[in-house]
Amino acid sequence: MGKSANLRDGVASAAVRAVNRISRMTGRGSGTVVGGRVGMKISPNLVTSLSRGRTVVLVSGTNGKTTTTSMIVAGWGVPVTTNQTGANMPAGHVAALVTSTSSQAALEVDEAWLPETLAKTRPRVVVLLNLSRDQLDRANEVRQMAERWRKALEVHNDPDVVVVANASDPLVVYAAEVAANVLWCDVPTTWLADAVSCPKCTLGISHVGSQWHCSCGFAKPTKITTVLGDELVIDDVTVALDLSIPGDFNRSNAAMALTALHSVGVELNEAVVRINAVQSVVGRFSVRRWNGHVLRLLLAKNPSGFEAMLATLANDSSDVWVAINARIADGRDPSWLYDVPFEKLRGHRVYCFGDRRLDLATRLDYAQVEFVIVEDDAQVPVSKETISLLANYTAFSDWLEKSEP
Amino acid sequence: MTTICVLYPDLLGTYGDGGNGLAMLERARRRGLDATLVRAGLNDEVPDADLYLLGGGEDGPQSLAADLLRRSSFASRVRDGAYVVAVCAGLQILGLTFCVEGNEEFEGLGLVDVVTSRGERRSVGELATRVGSQLLVGFENHGGRTTLHGAVEPFGTIVKGRGNDAKNDGYRTKNIWATYAHGPVLAMNPWFCDEVLATVTGQELEPLASVADLLYQERCRVLSS
């Protein structure tokens, strides 16, 4: 790199920081993406120069990116640069990388941006969690994504790049098997609906227990590094996984996070203690702004989670917002709303958002809780107070997306 | 006074089934009717009640609930005319036999001449059935295939979903309503809740407008389109 390129990157980095500072101060943007865009205008390869000299871990997949990335950050035990706001495209990566000079970076990467990010950041580790459809009518696209990942890993077939890949997911295996250096993780993966047809030959894949194979010879890898059952074993070492956060899928995420950390030399038994201690995951409990409202975002997607969240609400008459969807990731059946002790919200006024706001409103009505069905977001009166917004899975994502820090 | 009893919510309450008692009580209360709601757990005697609500449950709890009910006064109370709304597992328990995991056959209470075997696959999804001039909407999630014998009439005919056998859903006797629409079916279907309430109290009820009407209309629109 010549002097002028160095200078240009320096100017670009300064611009990213300045623009993001202004963006945050004026409340106009998230303060992550806009500056990143400006920086990349000035220096198109900014992400490359910002990644140079760092140990970069990329995390991608349809589900669990944010959680797994935060586990890697927590488990590393040293300062780690990360795109905490979930801005997982290049502008978000640039914005994250200019904020710190730490020698470690863990970046969550949108699936579609993985090939470019792989080329530009030259990571030490790439974690490939899973690939599944986001929407039923887009079933074809997920196979294309696997194809793009595979091509990218073929092009950057560098033995110094460790690919930590989910051996239970045929689409991930299809993408990762071309890489020179793969650490396969046999972690429970329940979603197999996208792995019905072989990504290689389109015939049906046979799944027997946790094993799978196709008649064309494509099959679950046998050389496994990490096995997660009742116990977690990485490289023949039993790791005392005991997460504070719930969910079997988070155990799988943690297993892959630990495998990634292991590959960069982090002591497993120390890392797992730090990961076990993680109490909250990016976004959850965060205070966000939206349309002049100040919102505290609370993820609550089942009765026990909801009960715990309701207990955190102030014992006053403040307004509470609740957003409920019943999309696939939420479960299509919102019957569980009747297992949530919404009676505890008596005395509050509850604004009902989300696709299933009428189910929610009916539940609240039977609980004798005052409610407002929000048909138009703009009609909600702005309060000076911070409003607690409880949302289930996809509704939470919607709000995290549309609100700002 | 009308007593509504939710039976074994700890065993038969997998899908928000408690919502049915809640909706029934609230709709009675708003009409100024004198009604009370009691919940009988698995360690309790079956109390005297005008209406019993039986919910859905997983296999183990379902067979346990059947055993407990068989040893209780429940069946004789129903034979003496107590009303029952039975959902999902509750629907199966009232019959002659039902099957749980592994095709193990269990004896039901024999209150209704119906038999439930294991279906080829689980029935999971939104359920809509035609009951007279009304649509009943809800969600089903069960592994049963229920066959009605003798003169037992189905409760509804399938518009969407599978119910008993992809043709009919549940059954209706003089004092029992049974459906595979689990969870808060009475909360979601105000007409059904009011039909039961009117029958149990022996009163003609005026319509009661609430947000449940909007939800019901929305689900009818979605499920019949």
PDB file of C-alpha atoms in Angstrom, chain A residues 332-336 338-339 343 346 355-356 358-359 361-363 365-368 371 373, chain B residues 13-16 19 22-23 26-27 29-30 139 182 184 187 210-212 214-215 218-219:
ATOM      1  CA  ARG A 332     -47.987 -19.842  13.888  1.00  0.00           C
ATOM      2  CA  ASP A 333     -50.200 -20.456  16.880  1.00  0.00           C
ATOM      3  CA  PRO A 334     -50.595 -17.541  19.289  1.00  0.00           C
ATOM      4  CA  SER A 335     -52.637 -19.598  21.792  1.00  0.00           C
ATOM      5  CA  TRP A 336     -49.753 -19.212  24.239  1.00  0.00           C
ATOM      6  CA  TYR A 338     -53.435 -17.122  27.261  1.00  0.00           C
ATOM      7  CA  ASP A 339     -50.620 -18.664  29.308  1.00  0.00           C
ATOM      8  CA  GLU A 343     -53.501  -9.581  34.283  1.00  0.00           C
ATOM      9  CA  ARG A 346     -53.987  -3.992  34.896  1.00  0.00           C
ATOM     10  CA  ASP A 355     -49.625  -8.907  12.908  1.00  0.00           C
ATOM     11  CA  ARG A 356     -51.587 -10.534  15.704  1.00  0.00           C
ATOM     12  CA  LEU A 358     -56.198  -8.465  17.631  1.00  0.00           C
ATOM     13  CA  ASP A 359     -55.303 -11.746  19.350  1.00  0.00           C
ATOM     14  CA  ALA A 361     -56.125  -7.154  22.354  1.00  0.00           C
ATOM     15  CA  THR A 362     -58.696  -9.914  22.892  1.00  0.00           C
ATOM     16  CA  ARG A 363     -56.441 -11.548  25.463  1.00  0.00           C
ATOM     17  CA  ASP A 365     -59.729  -7.498  27.098  1.00  0.00           C
ATOM     18  CA  TYR A 366     -60.521 -10.789  28.831  1.00  0.00           C
ATOM     19  CA  ALA A 367     -57.817  -9.892  31.372  1.00  0.00           C
ATOM     20  CA  GLN A 368     -59.575  -6.556  32.006  1.00  0.00           C
ATOM     21  CA  PHE A 371     -55.763  -1.558  25.460  1.00  0.00           C
ATOM     22  CA  ILE A 373     -55.181  -1.400  18.904  1.00  0.00           C
TER      23      ILE A 373
ATOM     24  CA  GLY B  13     -53.325 -26.849  29.627  1.00  0.00           C
ATOM     25  CA  THR B  14     -50.599 -27.039  27.021  1.00  0.00           C
ATOM     26  CA  TYR B  15     -51.906 -24.449  24.613  1.00  0.00           C
ATOM     27  CA  GLY B  16     -53.346 -21.669  26.656  1.00  0.00           C
ATOM     28  CA  GLY B  19     -58.275 -18.961  28.197  1.00  0.00           C
ATOM     29  CA  LEU B  22     -61.411 -16.886  31.498  1.00  0.00           C
ATOM     30  CA  ALA B  23     -63.491 -15.968  28.443  1.00  0.00           C
ATOM     31  CA  GLU B  26     -65.725 -12.607  31.650  1.00  0.00           C
ATOM     32  CA  ARG B  27     -68.611 -12.844  29.200  1.00  0.00           C
ATOM     33  CA  ARG B  29     -69.662 -11.138  34.290  1.00  0.00           C
ATOM     34  CA  ARG B  30     -70.239  -8.453  31.646  1.00  0.00           C
ATOM     35  CA  PHE B 139     -55.677 -24.038  15.858  1.00  0.00           C
ATOM     36  CA  HIS B 182     -57.300 -26.229  21.147  1.00  0.00           C
ATOM     37  CA  PRO B 184     -58.606 -20.389  23.714  1.00  0.00           C
ATOM     38  CA  ALA B 187     -62.131 -16.729  23.600  1.00  0.00           C
ATOM     39  CA  SER B 210     -66.130  -6.737  22.243  1.00  0.00           C
ATOM     40  CA  VAL B 211     -62.777  -6.815  20.498  1.00  0.00           C
ATOM     41  CA  ALA B 212     -63.160 -10.597  20.280  1.00  0.00           C
ATOM     42  CA  LEU B 214     -62.978  -8.172  15.452  1.00  0.00           C
ATOM     43  CA  LEU B 215     -60.545 -11.030  16.038  1.00  0.00           C
ATOM     44  CA  GLU B 218     -60.338 -11.451  11.002  1.00  0.00           C
ATOM     45  CA  ARG B 219     -59.708 -15.158  11.547  1.00  0.00           C
TER      46      ARG B 219
END
